[in-house]
Amino acid sequence: MADGGGSGRGPTCLGAAAALRRWEQLRRRVAAAAPWARGLLAVAAGLGLFYVVLRVPLRLRDSLAAVTVFLSTLTPKFYFALTVTSSFISGLIFVFEWWHFRKYGTSFIEQVSVSHLRPLIGGAENSPPPPAAFSAGENETSRQNMPECKVWRNPLNLFRGAEYSRYMWVTGKEPLTYYDMNLSAQDHQNFFTCDTDALRPSDTGRDTNVLVYVKRRLAMCARKLGRIREAVKMMRDLMKEFPLLSMLNIHENLLEALLELQAYADVQAVLAKYDDISLPKSAAICYTAALLKARAVSERFSPETASKRGLSTAEINAVEAIHRAVEFNPHVPKYLLEMKSLVLPPEHILKRGDSEAVAYAFFHLQHWKRIEGALNLLHCTWEGTFRMIPYPLEKGHLFYPYPSCTETADRELLPTFHEVSVYPQKELPFFIHFTAGLCSFSAMLALLTHQFPELMVIFAKAVLRVLWPVSAPSVLASS
């Protein structure tokens, strides 16, 4: 079998060797004749290009002449139908583009172009790298502390099904989204124990969570019933008994209850502990700190007086605190200043997002109104924040850059009838302007063609003369 296999492979190997020798001889001949071969190739290419250059204008001239003859025979009714159809189609595209932008925040045409057409033309490989989210001076710790768009339980939420049902009965609108309610159902499954927990010691750690959950809800109920001091005591005891559960944000419940008591010294003491650079921030912490500093100067603050004499040290501190709070969550001021209407807060919020702003303003607006001049100071100074952070998605001032994913998550958490606040404000995409202009221009042409058909035909012929000056004059003159 070995001999048979060898005899079968022999002719194939000999044929391959002969082919290689012939290829090598041909390559040497081509290499020797390379100088004059390259010259012949260049001459042939030049002649071919010259032929194309001479022939294409002849064909193009004939084609333009045929098109011109066809257009010159069209009646005004055709131009009217053409402009009306163009206006109608571009109007439909404009309406769809506008709806898509209002709902998803992007242009549909631009999204399709980037997602599907760009890879086909090789744009994905040459696309520039995304902008750096941190400046060169920031350390690795700040990079690790940059949070993703994580959804948190609303620490102040204590609405029950009856209240949501009453809201729906009065307004006819669903106060909660399916996504929000689904998260609440998952929370309850994680919180509450089952009969088999005793057989699984690893699961009995949930008892602590259930205990904290129940005590906290009792304190929130006391706060809602007006027993503020009792609620404050229960919250303080809970924080002292379970100091490691700071991620539950019980201190935010305590801050709101102390503000209701107008115990501002106690509020400052809580802030001194939790408004630390190493701890995660929230709108409640940042805006409460700004409220306390505004309280010291807001009663006597006047924009006219401040512009003449300048800001005092206390006023500068108050303005800087407001700028800090606005940088953390830029959506809150419009709700506090009642420039946007509030809705029932969701059961889950996104920090720095519109959902957090709704939840904070819903429960804290009364505390800002109670301090005379606080809202006036906020109104005069909050927009100055944006001059310090012209590119908030790329680089922040006191905080990490503003997350670009908040809009999508907020749309899942907030009801559909609520207009989600977007930061930074997005300009209308190019294709919305383009389709709107095309629709308007086509409608104007349709109207003019309907009113002045003969003049518009003359205008169309004049346009043809401008576009095709070589072949158009003779044909148009004859028509």
PDB file of N, CA and C in Angstrom, residues 274-307:
ATOM      1  N   TYR A 274     -22.405  63.414  55.841  1.00  0.00           N
ATOM      2  CA  TYR A 274     -22.692  62.689  54.598  1.00  0.00           C
ATOM      3  C   TYR A 274     -22.320  63.450  53.329  1.00  0.00           C
ATOM      4  N   ASP A 275     -22.090  64.762  53.435  1.00  0.00           N
ATOM      5  CA  ASP A 275     -21.646  65.505  52.256  1.00  0.00           C
ATOM      6  C   ASP A 275     -20.129  65.477  52.210  1.00  0.00           C
ATOM      7  N   ASP A 276     -19.596  64.263  52.058  1.00  0.00           N
ATOM      8  CA  ASP A 276     -18.162  64.037  52.052  1.00  0.00           C
ATOM      9  C   ASP A 276     -17.720  63.670  50.647  1.00  0.00           C
ATOM     10  N   ILE A 277     -16.482  64.025  50.317  1.00  0.00           N
ATOM     11  CA  ILE A 277     -15.995  63.813  48.955  1.00  0.00           C
ATOM     12  C   ILE A 277     -15.911  62.331  48.604  1.00  0.00           C
ATOM     13  N   SER A 278     -15.761  61.476  49.615  1.00  0.00           N
ATOM     14  CA  SER A 278     -15.616  60.044  49.352  1.00  0.00           C
ATOM     15  C   SER A 278     -16.951  59.314  49.276  1.00  0.00           C
ATOM     16  N   LEU A 279     -18.055  59.996  49.607  1.00  0.00           N
ATOM     17  CA  LEU A 279     -19.365  59.357  49.608  1.00  0.00           C
ATOM     18  C   LEU A 279     -20.161  59.774  48.374  1.00  0.00           C
ATOM     19  N   PRO A 280     -21.034  58.899  47.892  1.00  0.00           N
ATOM     20  CA  PRO A 280     -21.851  59.269  46.728  1.00  0.00           C
ATOM     21  C   PRO A 280     -22.790  60.412  47.056  1.00  0.00           C
ATOM     22  N   LYS A 281     -23.005  61.245  46.053  1.00  0.00           N
ATOM     23  CA  LYS A 281     -23.850  62.427  46.244  1.00  0.00           C
ATOM     24  C   LYS A 281     -25.256  62.146  45.754  1.00  0.00           C
ATOM     25  N   SER A 282     -26.133  63.095  46.039  1.00  0.00           N
ATOM     26  CA  SER A 282     -27.508  63.036  45.569  1.00  0.00           C
ATOM     27  C   SER A 282     -28.012  64.461  45.472  1.00  0.00           C
ATOM     28  N   ALA A 283     -29.135  64.631  44.792  1.00  0.00           N
ATOM     29  CA  ALA A 283     -29.724  65.961  44.692  1.00  0.00           C
ATOM     30  C   ALA A 283     -30.143  66.475  46.061  1.00  0.00           C
ATOM     31  N   ALA A 284     -30.603  65.578  46.937  1.00  0.00           N
ATOM     32  CA  ALA A 284     -31.019  66.003  48.273  1.00  0.00           C
ATOM     33  C   ALA A 284     -29.845  66.601  49.042  1.00  0.00           C
ATOM     34  N   ILE A 285     -28.677  65.988  48.965  1.00  0.00           N
ATOM     35  CA  ILE A 285     -27.509  66.490  49.692  1.00  0.00           C
ATOM     36  C   ILE A 285     -27.042  67.816  49.100  1.00  0.00           C
ATOM     37  N   CYS A 286     -26.862  67.858  47.785  1.00  0.00           N
ATOM     38  CA  CYS A 286     -26.300  69.056  47.146  1.00  0.00           C
ATOM     39  C   CYS A 286     -27.236  70.250  47.266  1.00  0.00           C
ATOM     40  N   TYR A 287     -28.521  70.058  47.024  1.00  0.00           N
ATOM     41  CA  TYR A 287     -29.453  71.186  47.071  1.00  0.00           C
ATOM     42  C   TYR A 287     -29.786  71.587  48.509  1.00  0.00           C
ATOM     43  N   THR A 288     -29.739  70.673  49.456  1.00  0.00           N
ATOM     44  CA  THR A 288     -29.930  71.063  50.850  1.00  0.00           C
ATOM     45  C   THR A 288     -28.756  71.902  51.330  1.00  0.00           C
ATOM     46  N   ALA A 289     -27.533  71.528  50.942  1.00  0.00           N
ATOM     47  CA  ALA A 289     -26.365  72.353  51.287  1.00  0.00           C
ATOM     48  C   ALA A 289     -26.483  73.743  50.672  1.00  0.00           C
ATOM     49  N   ALA A 290     -26.954  73.824  49.424  1.00  0.00           N
ATOM     50  CA  ALA A 290     -27.153  75.127  48.794  1.00  0.00           C
ATOM     51  C   ALA A 290     -28.252  75.920  49.489  1.00  0.00           C
ATOM     52  N   LEU A 291     -29.304  75.246  49.948  1.00  0.00           N
ATOM     53  CA  LEU A 291     -30.402  75.933  50.633  1.00  0.00           C
ATOM     54  C   LEU A 291     -29.929  76.554  51.939  1.00  0.00           C
ATOM     55  N   LEU A 292     -29.097  75.838  52.688  1.00  0.00           N
ATOM     56  CA  LEU A 292     -28.608  76.380  53.952  1.00  0.00           C
ATOM     57  C   LEU A 292     -27.728  77.611  53.731  1.00  0.00           C
ATOM     58  N   LYS A 293     -26.883  77.577  52.720  1.00  0.00           N
ATOM     59  CA  LYS A 293     -26.026  78.741  52.458  1.00  0.00           C
ATOM     60  C   LYS A 293     -26.831  79.893  51.858  1.00  0.00           C
ATOM     61  N   ALA A 294     -27.853  79.571  51.089  1.00  0.00           N
ATOM     62  CA  ALA A 294     -28.715  80.632  50.572  1.00  0.00           C
ATOM     63  C   ALA A 294     -29.538  81.266  51.684  1.00  0.00           C
ATOM     64  N   ARG A 295     -29.885  80.505  52.695  1.00  0.00           N
ATOM     65  CA  ARG A 295     -30.674  81.017  53.824  1.00  0.00           C
ATOM     66  C   ARG A 295     -29.959  82.149  54.541  1.00  0.00           C
ATOM     67  N   ALA A 296     -28.610  82.099  54.555  1.00  0.00           N
ATOM     68  CA  ALA A 296     -27.844  83.117  55.289  1.00  0.00           C
ATOM     69  C   ALA A 296     -27.843  84.472  54.593  1.00  0.00           C
ATOM     70  N   VAL A 297     -28.131  84.496  53.275  1.00  0.00           N
ATOM     71  CA  VAL A 297     -28.009  85.759  52.539  1.00  0.00           C
ATOM     72  C   VAL A 297     -29.245  86.093  51.712  1.00  0.00           C
ATOM     73  N   SER A 298     -30.157  85.157  51.525  1.00  0.00           N
ATOM     74  CA  SER A 298     -31.232  85.351  50.550  1.00  0.00           C
ATOM     75  C   SER A 298     -32.206  86.446  50.958  1.00  0.00           C
ATOM     76  N   GLU A 299     -32.408  86.644  52.255  1.00  0.00           N
ATOM     77  CA  GLU A 299     -33.402  87.624  52.694  1.00  0.00           C
ATOM     78  C   GLU A 299     -33.016  89.039  52.289  1.00  0.00           C
ATOM     79  N   ARG A 300     -31.709  89.329  52.257  1.00  0.00           N
ATOM     80  CA  ARG A 300     -31.237  90.678  51.923  1.00  0.00           C
ATOM     81  C   ARG A 300     -30.630  90.756  50.522  1.00  0.00           C
ATOM     82  N   PHE A 301     -30.707  89.671  49.768  1.00  0.00           N
ATOM     83  CA  PHE A 301     -30.046  89.654  48.461  1.00  0.00           C
ATOM     84  C   PHE A 301     -30.859  90.430  47.432  1.00  0.00           C
ATOM     85  N   SER A 302     -30.162  91.241  46.624  1.00  0.00           N
ATOM     86  CA  SER A 302     -30.790  91.984  45.547  1.00  0.00           C
ATOM     87  C   SER A 302     -29.842  91.988  44.357  1.00  0.00           C
ATOM     88  N   PRO A 303     -30.276  91.560  43.186  1.00  0.00           N
ATOM     89  CA  PRO A 303     -29.382  91.551  42.023  1.00  0.00           C
ATOM     90  C   PRO A 303     -28.849  92.928  41.675  1.00  0.00           C
ATOM     91  N   GLU A 304     -29.687  93.980  41.815  1.00  0.00           N
ATOM     92  CA  GLU A 304     -29.221  95.325  41.488  1.00  0.00           C
ATOM     93  C   GLU A 304     -28.130  95.776  42.438  1.00  0.00           C
ATOM     94  N   THR A 305     -28.334  95.523  43.732  1.00  0.00           N
ATOM     95  CA  THR A 305     -27.326  95.919  44.711  1.00  0.00           C
ATOM     96  C   THR A 305     -26.044  95.119  44.536  1.00  0.00           C
ATOM     97  N   ALA A 306     -26.184  93.824  44.258  1.00  0.00           N
ATOM     98  CA  ALA A 306     -24.992  92.986  44.087  1.00  0.00           C
ATOM     99  C   ALA A 306     -24.193  93.407  42.860  1.00  0.00           C
ATOM    100  N   SER A 307     -24.868  93.857  41.785  1.00  0.00           N
ATOM    101  CA  SER A 307     -24.146  94.285  40.589  1.00  0.00           C
ATOM    102  C   SER A 307     -23.385  95.583  40.813  1.00  0.00           C
TER     103      SER A 307
END
